[in-house]
Amino acid sequence: MTQLSVRHLLGIKNLTENDIHTILDTANQFKEVINRPIKKVPSLRDITIANVFFENSTRTRLSFELAEKRLSADVVNFSASGSSVKKGETLLDTVNNILAMKVDMIVMRHSSPGAPHYLSSRIPANVVNAGDGTHEHPTQALLDAFSMREKLGTLVGKKVAIIGDILHSRVALSNIFCLQKLGAEVMVCGPTTLIPKYIGELGVKIGHNVREALQWCDVANVLRIQLERQQIKYFPSLREYALYFGINRQMLDELDREIVLMHPGPINRGVELSSDAADSQHSIILNQVENGVAVRMAVLYLLAQQ
C-alpha cells in the first residue's frame, strides 16, 4: 500500500489518478477483512476520530463509524442538533474544543460548501469531507467508482450517465471528477432547470431524455430530488418528474443490453426509481452500501499514515 499525495480528503478535485487507484486497491483488501468472521484489524488502534456532523445523515455516518470501529480507532460522535452550536458557538471554536481532547482526525459534514477546506487550513488534525453543501462528497464518488470497477472490471472507456437533480447534488460533482480521472465518459441528464448552467465546461455530455441516456450508458447513477435544498419550484410536481425522468423496470428491460443501476441513497421510490427497478438484477445499490465501509476504511487508514 503506497501513500497518498494529500493530508486531507477534501474533494476528488485534489486527488491524482494514482491517489484514487491507491484508495480503491486498499479498499479491495479491506473488503476481504469485513467479510471475515472476525471483522476487526488493529490498524488505527491508537488513533481517535471525531465524526462532526452539522447535517442529517444515516448511511454516511453509520458507514464512517463502522469503518472506524473495524480499524480499532476510538470514536467520538458529535451532532450539531444537541450541541453548543445552537448557542452561537462558531465552527472553528467547536472543532478546537474537540481537538483539545486530543482527537487525531475529523470527519465532517457541513451545509456550507468549503467548510472542510476552511477547517483543514486552521487545525493540525487530518480532515475528511463527508459532504459539504452542494459542493463535493468524495467518499461517495470513491465507493461508486469502486462498485463500478468491481462490476465492470475497468472504467476506461465506460459510459456513465448521472441522472436526476444535478444542480443540488454534491455526489454529481465528485463523481464527474472521479470518473473522468479513471478514464470514463460522463453524461448528466435531467430537467433543464436542474442542470447547472456551466456544467458542459467540465467536459461532460448533457441530455434531457432519460431513455436516450439509458440507451447510451453502461452505468446509470440515479440521484434523488433534493427538495430540502430547493428554495423555488424547479418542476411542476413530483408526479410529473416521475413521469418524464423516473426509471422503471420496463425501461430497463427494453434496452438492447444490460446496464448497471446505481443510487447513492436515500431512494425516493416511485419518484426517480420505481421499486421494481431498484430491486432488479440491474441494481447494485446494496453493494454500494457494503463497499462504502471498505472504501472509508481505506481512506482513514491511508490518511492516518500521513
Short mmCIF file of C-alpha atoms in Angstrom, two decimals:
data_model
loop_
_atom_site.label_atom_id
_atom_site.label_comp_id
_atom_site.label_asym_id
_atom_site.label_seq_id
_atom_site.Cartn_x
_atom_site.Cartn_y
_atom_site.Cartn_z
CA MET A 1 0.00 0.00 0.00
CA THR A 2 1.53 3.30 -1.06
CA GLN A 3 0.95 6.76 0.37
CA LEU A 4 -1.47 9.47 -0.74
CA SER A 5 -0.23 12.83 -2.05
CA VAL A 6 -2.63 14.71 0.29
CA ARG A 7 -3.01 15.13 4.07
CA HIS A 8 -6.78 15.65 3.94
CA LEU A 9 -9.58 14.24 1.80
CA LEU A 10 -11.42 17.45 0.91
CA GLY A 11 -12.60 16.59 -2.59
CA ILE A 12 -11.84 14.41 -5.60
CA LYS A 13 -10.54 17.50 -7.40
CA ASN A 14 -7.49 17.48 -5.07
CA LEU A 15 -6.63 13.82 -5.75
CA THR A 16 -4.39 12.44 -8.50
CA GLU A 17 -5.35 9.39 -10.56
CA ASN A 18 -2.69 7.47 -8.61
CA ASP A 19 -4.30 8.52 -5.29
CA ILE A 20 -7.67 7.20 -6.47
CA HIS A 21 -6.18 3.86 -7.55
CA THR A 22 -4.31 3.61 -4.22
CA ILE A 23 -7.57 4.13 -2.27
CA LEU A 24 -9.52 1.64 -4.42
CA ASP A 25 -6.77 -1.02 -4.23
CA THR A 26 -6.53 -0.58 -0.44
CA ALA A 27 -10.33 -0.80 -0.18
CA ASN A 28 -10.15 -4.12 -2.03
CA GLN A 29 -8.01 -5.53 0.77
CA PHE A 30 -10.28 -4.12 3.46
CA LYS A 31 -13.33 -5.64 1.75
CA GLU A 32 -11.79 -9.07 2.41
CA VAL A 33 -11.36 -8.06 6.07
CA ILE A 34 -15.03 -7.07 6.57
CA ASN A 35 -16.19 -10.36 5.06
CA ARG A 36 -14.20 -12.46 7.56
CA PRO A 37 -15.86 -13.94 10.68
CA ILE A 38 -13.71 -11.56 12.80
CA LYS A 39 -14.06 -8.20 11.05
CA LYS A 40 -11.60 -6.10 13.10
CA VAL A 41 -7.98 -5.13 12.44
CA PRO A 42 -5.77 -3.10 14.84
CA SER A 43 -4.58 -0.65 12.13
CA LEU A 44 -5.77 2.56 13.90
CA ARG A 45 -5.63 1.31 17.49
CA ASP A 46 -4.04 4.50 18.92
CA ILE A 47 -5.99 6.98 16.75
CA THR A 48 -9.03 8.99 17.94
CA ILE A 49 -11.51 10.11 15.26
CA ALA A 50 -14.35 12.62 15.73
CA ASN A 51 -17.40 12.43 13.47
CA VAL A 52 -18.61 16.04 13.35
CA PHE A 53 -21.94 16.18 11.52
CA PHE A 54 -23.75 19.51 11.10
CA GLU A 55 -26.31 17.93 8.74
CA ASN A 56 -28.54 14.87 8.93
CA SER A 57 -27.04 11.60 7.72
CA THR A 58 -27.79 7.89 8.02
CA ARG A 59 -25.66 5.85 5.61
CA THR A 60 -22.56 8.08 5.59
CA ARG A 61 -22.44 8.48 9.36
CA LEU A 62 -23.03 4.78 10.09
CA SER A 63 -20.56 3.79 7.38
CA PHE A 64 -17.79 6.03 8.76
CA GLU A 65 -18.46 4.91 12.33
CA LEU A 66 -18.38 1.25 11.34
CA ALA A 67 -15.18 1.78 9.29
CA GLU A 68 -13.51 3.47 12.28
CA LYS A 69 -14.52 0.68 14.66
CA ARG A 70 -13.41 -2.04 12.21
CA LEU A 71 -9.97 -0.34 12.25
CA SER A 72 -9.98 -0.31 16.10
CA ALA A 73 -9.96 3.52 16.31
CA ASP A 74 -11.51 5.36 19.27
CA VAL A 75 -14.63 7.15 18.02
CA VAL A 76 -16.30 10.36 19.22
CA ASN A 77 -19.65 11.34 17.71
CA PHE A 78 -20.79 14.96 17.54
CA SER A 79 -24.20 16.11 16.37
CA ALA A 80 -24.89 19.84 15.86
CA SER A 81 -28.56 19.50 16.86
CA GLY A 82 -27.75 18.88 20.54
CA SER A 83 -24.59 20.96 20.82
CA SER A 84 -23.32 24.44 21.73
CA VAL A 85 -23.63 25.38 18.03
CA LYS A 86 -27.27 26.05 18.92
CA LYS A 87 -25.99 28.57 21.49
CA GLY A 88 -24.00 30.50 18.89
CA GLU A 89 -20.60 28.77 19.00
CA THR A 90 -18.57 29.07 15.77
CA LEU A 91 -17.42 26.11 13.66
CA LEU A 92 -13.75 26.72 14.46
CA ASP A 93 -14.38 27.01 18.23
CA THR A 94 -16.45 23.83 18.18
CA VAL A 95 -13.73 21.85 16.42
CA ASN A 96 -10.88 23.36 18.50
CA ASN A 97 -12.72 22.26 21.65
CA ILE A 98 -12.96 18.74 20.27
CA LEU A 99 -9.26 18.80 19.31
CA ALA A 100 -8.33 19.96 22.83
CA MET A 101 -9.48 16.49 23.90
CA LYS A 102 -6.63 15.06 21.75
CA VAL A 103 -8.51 13.98 18.63
CA ASP A 104 -6.32 12.97 15.64
CA MET A 105 -8.78 13.09 12.76
CA ILE A 106 -12.04 14.92 11.94
CA VAL A 107 -14.75 13.51 9.65
CA MET A 108 -17.04 16.42 8.86
CA ARG A 109 -20.33 17.05 7.09
CA HIS A 110 -21.50 20.64 6.78
CA SER A 111 -24.17 22.54 4.85
CA SER A 112 -21.71 25.23 3.69
CA PRO A 113 -19.55 24.48 0.62
CA GLY A 114 -15.85 24.83 1.50
CA ALA A 115 -16.28 24.30 5.29
CA PRO A 116 -13.81 21.34 5.41
CA HIS A 117 -11.27 23.35 3.33
CA TYR A 118 -11.56 26.27 5.77
CA LEU A 119 -11.05 23.92 8.71
CA SER A 120 -8.12 22.00 7.22
CA SER A 121 -6.10 25.21 6.86
CA ARG A 122 -6.60 26.10 10.54
CA ILE A 123 -6.22 22.87 12.53
CA PRO A 124 -3.42 20.26 12.80
CA ALA A 125 -5.70 17.18 12.50
CA ASN A 126 -6.49 15.34 9.25
CA VAL A 127 -9.87 16.35 7.81
CA VAL A 128 -12.18 14.08 5.81
CA ASN A 129 -15.02 15.75 3.92
CA ALA A 130 -18.21 13.71 4.41
CA GLY A 131 -20.16 16.18 2.23
CA ASP A 132 -20.08 19.98 2.12
CA GLY A 133 -23.31 21.57 0.93
CA THR A 134 -23.83 21.15 -2.82
CA HIS A 135 -20.07 21.05 -3.44
CA GLU A 136 -18.41 17.61 -3.05
CA HIS A 137 -18.88 14.21 -1.40
CA PRO A 138 -15.56 12.47 -2.14
CA THR A 139 -16.06 9.16 -0.32
CA GLN A 140 -19.38 8.61 -2.14
CA ALA A 141 -17.65 9.08 -5.51
CA LEU A 142 -14.86 6.69 -4.46
CA LEU A 143 -17.29 3.99 -3.35
CA ASP A 144 -19.31 4.46 -6.57
CA ALA A 145 -16.10 4.05 -8.62
CA PHE A 146 -15.12 1.01 -6.54
CA SER A 147 -18.56 -0.57 -7.11
CA MET A 148 -18.40 0.11 -10.88
CA ARG A 149 -14.85 -1.25 -11.12
CA GLU A 150 -15.92 -4.37 -9.20
CA LYS A 151 -18.83 -4.94 -11.59
CA LEU A 152 -17.22 -3.91 -14.92
CA GLY A 153 -13.52 -4.68 -14.34
CA THR A 154 -12.30 -1.29 -15.52
CA LEU A 155 -13.75 2.19 -16.03
CA VAL A 156 -11.57 3.12 -19.01
CA GLY A 157 -13.86 3.87 -21.96
CA LYS A 158 -17.04 3.09 -20.00
CA LYS A 159 -20.06 5.40 -20.29
CA VAL A 160 -21.72 6.63 -17.10
CA ALA A 161 -24.95 8.63 -17.04
CA ILE A 162 -25.71 10.65 -13.89
CA ILE A 163 -29.47 11.20 -13.91
CA GLY A 164 -31.59 13.50 -11.71
CA ASP A 165 -31.07 16.62 -9.62
CA ILE A 166 -27.55 17.60 -10.75
CA LEU A 167 -27.91 21.22 -9.59
CA HIS A 168 -28.23 20.46 -5.87
CA SER A 169 -26.10 17.30 -5.76
CA ARG A 170 -22.64 17.09 -4.20
CA VAL A 171 -22.44 13.46 -5.41
CA ALA A 172 -22.65 14.53 -9.08
CA LEU A 173 -19.62 16.84 -9.00
CA SER A 174 -17.40 14.36 -7.13
CA ASN A 175 -18.49 11.56 -9.47
CA ILE A 176 -17.70 13.63 -12.56
CA PHE A 177 -14.15 14.40 -11.31
CA CYS A 178 -13.54 10.80 -10.20
CA LEU A 179 -14.89 9.07 -13.32
CA GLN A 180 -13.02 11.37 -15.70
CA LYS A 181 -9.74 10.74 -13.84
CA LEU A 182 -10.36 6.99 -14.22
CA GLY A 183 -10.99 7.27 -17.98
CA ALA A 184 -14.78 7.07 -18.17
CA GLU A 185 -17.13 9.17 -20.32
CA VAL A 186 -19.80 11.05 -18.34
CA MET A 187 -23.25 12.33 -19.27
CA VAL A 188 -25.56 14.33 -16.99
CA CYS A 189 -29.29 14.03 -17.64
CA GLY A 190 -32.27 15.75 -16.06
CA PRO A 191 -34.73 18.63 -16.46
CA THR A 192 -33.13 21.79 -17.89
CA THR A 193 -33.86 23.61 -14.61
CA LEU A 194 -31.83 21.04 -12.64
CA ILE A 195 -28.71 21.05 -14.87
CA PRO A 196 -26.12 23.67 -13.77
CA LYS A 197 -25.56 26.37 -16.39
CA TYR A 198 -21.82 25.85 -17.00
CA ILE A 199 -21.51 22.10 -16.34
CA GLY A 200 -20.61 21.48 -20.01
CA GLU A 201 -17.26 23.18 -19.31
CA LEU A 202 -16.31 20.15 -17.19
CA GLY A 203 -16.27 18.07 -20.39
CA VAL A 204 -19.50 16.13 -19.81
CA LYS A 205 -22.31 15.38 -22.26
CA ILE A 206 -25.69 16.93 -21.40
CA GLY A 207 -29.00 15.18 -22.04
CA HIS A 208 -32.66 15.74 -21.20
CA ASN A 209 -34.14 12.41 -22.35
CA VAL A 210 -33.86 9.55 -19.87
CA ARG A 211 -34.49 6.78 -22.43
CA GLU A 212 -31.69 8.10 -24.65
CA ALA A 213 -29.35 8.35 -21.63
CA LEU A 214 -30.10 4.74 -20.64
CA GLN A 215 -29.52 3.58 -24.23
CA TRP A 216 -26.14 5.40 -24.29
CA CYS A 217 -24.70 4.34 -20.94
CA ASP A 218 -23.10 1.28 -19.35
CA VAL A 219 -23.93 2.58 -15.85
CA ALA A 220 -26.85 4.76 -14.74
CA ASN A 221 -26.20 6.55 -11.43
CA VAL A 222 -29.58 7.95 -10.39
CA LEU A 223 -29.79 10.87 -7.94
CA ARG A 224 -32.75 11.82 -5.77
CA ILE A 225 -34.61 15.10 -5.96
CA GLN A 226 -33.23 17.19 -3.08
CA LEU A 227 -36.38 19.04 -2.07
CA GLU A 228 -34.78 20.21 1.20
CA ARG A 229 -32.23 22.30 -0.78
CA GLN A 230 -34.69 23.76 -3.28
CA GLN A 231 -35.79 27.30 -2.47
CA ILE A 232 -38.03 27.62 -5.55
CA LYS A 233 -40.03 25.21 -7.74
CA TYR A 234 -37.86 23.67 -10.48
CA PHE A 235 -40.62 21.46 -11.97
CA PRO A 236 -44.43 21.34 -11.63
CA SER A 237 -44.77 18.29 -9.34
CA LEU A 238 -43.06 15.07 -8.22
CA ARG A 239 -45.66 13.14 -10.20
CA GLU A 240 -44.68 14.94 -13.41
CA TYR A 241 -40.96 14.45 -12.65
CA ALA A 242 -41.55 10.71 -12.16
CA LEU A 243 -43.46 10.59 -15.45
CA TYR A 244 -40.68 12.18 -17.52
CA PHE A 245 -37.49 11.35 -15.60
CA GLY A 246 -38.37 8.35 -13.43
CA ILE A 247 -36.85 4.95 -14.30
CA ASN A 248 -38.85 1.73 -14.11
CA ARG A 249 -38.19 -1.96 -14.80
CA GLN A 250 -39.91 -1.88 -18.18
CA MET A 251 -37.49 0.82 -19.44
CA LEU A 252 -34.52 -1.30 -18.35
CA ASP A 253 -35.93 -4.47 -19.96
CA GLU A 254 -36.49 -2.64 -23.28
CA LEU A 255 -32.75 -1.80 -23.60
CA ASP A 256 -30.72 -3.88 -26.05
CA ARG A 257 -28.11 -4.70 -23.36
CA GLU A 258 -27.99 -4.95 -19.58
CA ILE A 259 -26.80 -1.84 -17.77
CA VAL A 260 -25.75 -1.31 -14.15
CA LEU A 261 -28.14 0.72 -11.98
CA MET A 262 -26.81 2.73 -9.01
CA HIS A 263 -28.17 5.18 -6.44
CA PRO A 264 -26.31 6.91 -3.57
CA GLY A 265 -29.42 6.77 -1.36
CA PRO A 266 -31.80 7.54 0.16
CA ILE A 267 -34.11 6.42 -2.66
CA ASN A 268 -37.44 8.17 -3.19
CA ARG A 269 -39.26 5.11 -4.51
CA GLY A 270 -41.81 5.96 -7.14
CA VAL A 271 -40.06 9.26 -8.00
CA GLU A 272 -36.60 8.75 -9.55
CA LEU A 273 -36.76 4.94 -9.35
CA SER A 274 -39.66 2.52 -9.20
CA SER A 275 -39.39 -0.34 -6.68
CA ASP A 276 -39.19 -2.98 -9.43
CA ALA A 277 -36.17 -1.15 -10.93
CA ALA A 278 -34.43 -0.51 -7.59
CA ASP A 279 -34.78 -4.17 -6.60
CA SER A 280 -33.98 -5.63 -10.06
CA GLN A 281 -30.91 -7.64 -11.10
CA HIS A 282 -29.55 -4.44 -12.73
CA SER A 283 -29.22 -2.77 -9.32
CA ILE A 284 -26.01 -2.76 -7.23
CA ILE A 285 -27.39 -0.27 -4.67
CA LEU A 286 -26.81 -2.51 -1.62
CA ASN A 287 -23.32 -3.42 -2.92
CA GLN A 288 -22.57 0.33 -2.83
CA VAL A 289 -23.52 0.45 0.86
CA GLU A 290 -21.29 -2.54 1.67
CA ASN A 291 -18.40 -1.12 -0.37
CA GLY A 292 -18.78 2.21 1.42
CA VAL A 293 -17.39 0.71 4.64
CA ALA A 294 -14.34 -0.76 2.86
CA VAL A 295 -13.62 2.48 0.95
CA ARG A 296 -13.91 4.60 4.09
CA MET A 297 -11.63 2.18 5.96
CA ALA A 298 -9.07 2.67 3.17
CA VAL A 299 -9.35 6.49 3.30
CA LEU A 300 -8.97 6.63 7.10
CA TYR A 301 -6.09 4.15 7.09
CA LEU A 302 -4.15 5.96 4.34
CA LEU A 303 -4.66 9.44 5.87
CA ALA A 304 -3.53 8.16 9.27
CA GLN A 305 -0.17 7.19 7.67
CA GLN A 306 0.48 10.82 6.62
#
